[in-house]
Amino acid sequence: MNTPDSLASKWLDRASSDHTIVFLLDALKQDNCPTGPLSSLVKNTTCGPDRAGGFAMNVTSIESATLDKSSQNYGGKKTSSAPKPTIVICQNNIYDYPDYLRTLSHELIHSIDQCRAKADWSNLKHHACSEIRASNLSGECGYGVELLRGNMKHRGGHIDCVMRRANLSLKANPNENGEGEEVIKEVFPQCYADLYPFMRHPGSN
Ligand SMILES: [Zn+2]
């Protein structure tokens, strides 16, 4: 898919007033992560297949956040100042605005975990926990989204989806040597129940 730059930047503009995104940005601030306007944190770019986005902390400028397919984080010169997240959205793998919002929420939840819990991405338990939270809370496992992917199971479908997507992300971690699924099962109950910064699941009405 080739999402033109103009459309991706329109989505970014629109996202800056989306109430879930504003709420997540606020939570980042409260966790002592310096933030700023959404446009200063997010870079729309083109990536290889199967990758919707990523994030890095403490890169000197948004331009230096280059894609590193093999890890959760992006390369870039580190600064010694307070951590500031840089989020990369792979616009060529995003098919519409709701998909853009879900991807952005997913990466913001990772950023929040980095800020509040000092997640260590080389630790598979930390990585698994954040992927479970990001898939659970971003809406990417909503029933409608799963239907579009051809997954029709209703009962238990959400949990299956969160596990499946967390597993896929964990496989990209260079420290994963086949134990990802076990690690996910181990941390799942605690991390799936952790809705922070939401008071209740954002998908429930
Ligand atoms: Zn993720």
mmCIF file of N, CA and C in Angstrom, residues 110 123-136 158-173 176-193:
data_model
loop_
_atom_site.group_PDB
_atom_site.id
_atom_site.type_symbol
_atom_site.label_atom_id
_atom_site.label_comp_id
_atom_site.label_asym_id
_atom_site.label_seq_id
_atom_site.Cartn_x
_atom_site.Cartn_y
_atom_site.Cartn_z
ATOM 1 N N HIS A 110 3.724 1.708 24.586
ATOM 2 C CA HIS A 110 5.133 1.319 24.797
ATOM 3 C C HIS A 110 5.922 2.469 25.436
ATOM 4 N N ASN A 123 14.951 -7.614 28.014
ATOM 5 C CA ASN A 123 14.328 -8.564 28.932
ATOM 6 C C ASN A 123 12.986 -9.012 28.334
ATOM 7 N N LEU A 124 12.888 -10.282 27.980
ATOM 8 C CA LEU A 124 11.690 -10.753 27.272
ATOM 9 C C LEU A 124 10.413 -10.575 28.077
ATOM 10 N N LYS A 125 10.503 -10.667 29.405
ATOM 11 C CA LYS A 125 9.290 -10.480 30.223
ATOM 12 C C LYS A 125 8.784 -9.049 30.115
ATOM 13 N N HIS A 126 9.712 -8.096 30.167
ATOM 14 C CA HIS A 126 9.315 -6.687 30.015
ATOM 15 C C HIS A 126 8.707 -6.463 28.635
ATOM 16 N N HIS A 127 9.415 -6.958 27.618
ATOM 17 C CA HIS A 127 8.944 -6.751 26.252
ATOM 18 C C HIS A 127 7.566 -7.390 26.065
ATOM 19 N N ALA A 128 7.419 -8.645 26.539
ATOM 20 C CA ALA A 128 6.143 -9.347 26.389
ATOM 21 C C ALA A 128 5.020 -8.570 27.072
ATOM 22 N N CYS A 129 5.293 -8.078 28.268
ATOM 23 C CA CYS A 129 4.267 -7.378 29.028
ATOM 24 C C CYS A 129 3.800 -6.130 28.287
ATOM 25 N N SER A 130 4.745 -5.386 27.753
ATOM 26 C CA SER A 130 4.373 -4.159 27.056
ATOM 27 C C SER A 130 3.627 -4.471 25.754
ATOM 28 N N GLU A 131 4.014 -5.547 25.064
ATOM 29 C CA GLU A 131 3.285 -5.914 23.841
ATOM 30 C C GLU A 131 1.858 -6.350 24.168
ATOM 31 N N ILE A 132 1.693 -7.090 25.271
ATOM 32 C CA ILE A 132 0.344 -7.514 25.684
ATOM 33 C C ILE A 132 -0.498 -6.277 25.965
ATOM 34 N N ARG A 133 0.054 -5.336 26.708
ATOM 35 C CA ARG A 133 -0.689 -4.111 27.035
ATOM 36 C C ARG A 133 -1.008 -3.308 25.769
ATOM 37 N N ALA A 134 -0.014 -3.179 24.890
ATOM 38 C CA ALA A 134 -0.215 -2.364 23.684
ATOM 39 C C ALA A 134 -1.273 -3.000 22.776
ATOM 40 N N SER A 135 -1.239 -4.319 22.634
ATOM 41 C CA SER A 135 -2.242 -4.970 21.779
ATOM 42 C C SER A 135 -3.617 -4.960 22.434
ATOM 43 N N ASN A 136 -3.635 -5.108 23.746
ATOM 44 C CA ASN A 136 -4.905 -5.119 24.471
ATOM 45 C C ASN A 136 -5.585 -3.742 24.440
ATOM 46 N N HIS A 158 -10.530 -12.067 21.655
ATOM 47 C CA HIS A 158 -9.696 -10.934 22.000
ATOM 48 C C HIS A 158 -8.388 -11.395 22.644
ATOM 49 N N ILE A 159 -8.495 -12.343 23.560
ATOM 50 C CA ILE A 159 -7.297 -12.859 24.230
ATOM 51 C C ILE A 159 -6.377 -13.557 23.221
ATOM 52 N N ASP A 160 -6.976 -14.366 22.345
ATOM 53 C CA ASP A 160 -6.173 -15.047 21.315
ATOM 54 C C ASP A 160 -5.419 -14.038 20.471
ATOM 55 N N CYS A 161 -6.111 -12.969 20.086
ATOM 56 C CA CYS A 161 -5.510 -11.943 19.239
ATOM 57 C C CYS A 161 -4.351 -11.259 19.956
ATOM 58 N N VAL A 162 -4.554 -10.892 21.213
ATOM 59 C CA VAL A 162 -3.502 -10.210 21.975
ATOM 60 C C VAL A 162 -2.277 -11.123 22.097
ATOM 61 N N MET A 163 -2.527 -12.402 22.392
ATOM 62 C CA MET A 163 -1.404 -13.355 22.509
ATOM 63 C C MET A 163 -0.679 -13.511 21.179
ATOM 64 N N ARG A 164 -1.451 -13.653 20.117
ATOM 65 C CA ARG A 164 -0.851 -13.863 18.786
ATOM 66 C C ARG A 164 0.009 -12.668 18.383
ATOM 67 N N ARG A 165 -0.522 -11.463 18.599
ATOM 68 C CA ARG A 165 0.203 -10.272 18.156
ATOM 69 C C ARG A 165 1.416 -9.990 19.049
ATOM 70 N N ALA A 166 1.276 -10.281 20.341
ATOM 71 C CA ALA A 166 2.427 -10.104 21.239
ATOM 72 C C ALA A 166 3.536 -11.069 20.836
ATOM 73 N N ASN A 167 3.143 -12.269 20.471
ATOM 74 C CA ASN A 167 4.111 -13.287 20.059
ATOM 75 C C ASN A 167 4.853 -12.864 18.789
ATOM 76 N N LEU A 168 4.107 -12.325 17.833
ATOM 77 C CA LEU A 168 4.723 -11.857 16.582
ATOM 78 C C LEU A 168 5.765 -10.780 16.869
ATOM 79 N N SER A 169 5.418 -9.832 17.748
ATOM 80 C CA SER A 169 6.341 -8.740 18.064
ATOM 81 C C SER A 169 7.561 -9.257 18.813
ATOM 82 N N LEU A 170 7.313 -10.220 19.699
ATOM 83 C CA LEU A 170 8.421 -10.744 20.504
ATOM 84 C C LEU A 170 9.439 -11.483 19.632
ATOM 85 N N LYS A 171 8.939 -12.088 18.564
ATOM 86 C CA LYS A 171 9.839 -12.820 17.662
ATOM 87 C C LYS A 171 10.858 -11.886 17.011
ATOM 88 N N ALA A 172 10.551 -10.591 16.955
ATOM 89 C CA ALA A 172 11.493 -9.633 16.364
ATOM 90 C C ALA A 172 12.596 -9.249 17.355
ATOM 91 N N ASN A 173 12.448 -9.682 18.607
ATOM 92 C CA ASN A 173 13.463 -9.357 19.618
ATOM 93 C C ASN A 173 14.661 -10.294 19.431
ATOM 94 N N GLU A 176 15.069 -13.347 21.592
ATOM 95 C CA GLU A 176 14.062 -14.406 21.619
ATOM 96 C C GLU A 176 14.581 -15.625 20.866
ATOM 97 N N ASN A 177 14.615 -16.761 21.553
ATOM 98 C CA ASN A 177 15.098 -17.981 20.900
ATOM 99 C C ASN A 177 14.066 -19.094 21.029
ATOM 100 N N GLY A 178 12.825 -18.767 20.721
ATOM 101 C CA GLY A 178 11.783 -19.783 20.729
ATOM 102 C C GLY A 178 10.994 -19.869 22.025
ATOM 103 N N GLU A 179 11.387 -19.070 23.033
ATOM 104 C CA GLU A 179 10.689 -19.171 24.316
ATOM 105 C C GLU A 179 9.598 -18.108 24.471
ATOM 106 N N GLY A 180 9.385 -17.314 23.414
ATOM 107 C CA GLY A 180 8.454 -16.197 23.480
ATOM 108 C C GLY A 180 7.059 -16.574 23.967
ATOM 109 N N GLU A 181 6.535 -17.667 23.409
ATOM 110 C CA GLU A 181 5.172 -18.063 23.734
ATOM 111 C C GLU A 181 5.038 -18.398 25.218
ATOM 112 N N GLU A 182 6.029 -19.093 25.759
ATOM 113 C CA GLU A 182 6.035 -19.448 27.179
ATOM 114 C C GLU A 182 6.072 -18.192 28.051
ATOM 115 N N VAL A 183 6.939 -17.254 27.660
ATOM 116 C CA VAL A 183 7.079 -16.008 28.428
ATOM 117 C C VAL A 183 5.751 -15.243 28.414
ATOM 118 N N ILE A 184 5.112 -15.215 27.258
ATOM 119 C CA ILE A 184 3.831 -14.505 27.142
ATOM 120 C C ILE A 184 2.792 -15.144 28.072
ATOM 121 N N LYS A 185 2.734 -16.469 28.065
ATOM 122 C CA LYS A 185 1.770 -17.162 28.934
ATOM 123 C C LYS A 185 2.041 -16.839 30.404
ATOM 124 N N GLU A 186 3.295 -16.778 30.744
ATOM 125 C CA GLU A 186 3.674 -16.550 32.141
ATOM 126 C C GLU A 186 3.238 -15.165 32.632
ATOM 127 N N VAL A 187 3.477 -14.146 31.801
ATOM 128 C CA VAL A 187 3.170 -12.788 32.279
ATOM 129 C C VAL A 187 1.762 -12.341 31.900
ATOM 130 N N PHE A 188 1.070 -13.156 31.077
ATOM 131 C CA PHE A 188 -0.208 -12.712 30.516
ATOM 132 C C PHE A 188 -1.248 -12.234 31.543
ATOM 133 N N PRO A 189 -1.563 -13.047 32.574
ATOM 134 C CA PRO A 189 -2.658 -12.634 33.468
ATOM 135 C C PRO A 189 -2.425 -11.250 34.073
ATOM 136 N N GLN A 190 -1.220 -11.026 34.538
ATOM 137 C CA GLN A 190 -0.904 -9.748 35.184
ATOM 138 C C GLN A 190 -0.903 -8.595 34.175
ATOM 139 N N CYS A 191 -0.322 -8.808 33.018
ATOM 140 C CA CYS A 191 -0.160 -7.709 32.054
ATOM 141 C C CYS A 191 -1.451 -7.409 31.305
ATOM 142 N N TYR A 192 -2.264 -8.439 31.081
ATOM 143 C CA TYR A 192 -3.556 -8.233 30.412
ATOM 144 C C TYR A 192 -4.497 -7.475 31.338
ATOM 145 N N ALA A 193 -4.332 -7.659 32.632
ATOM 146 C CA ALA A 193 -5.196 -6.981 33.610
ATOM 147 C C ALA A 193 -4.717 -5.550 33.895
#
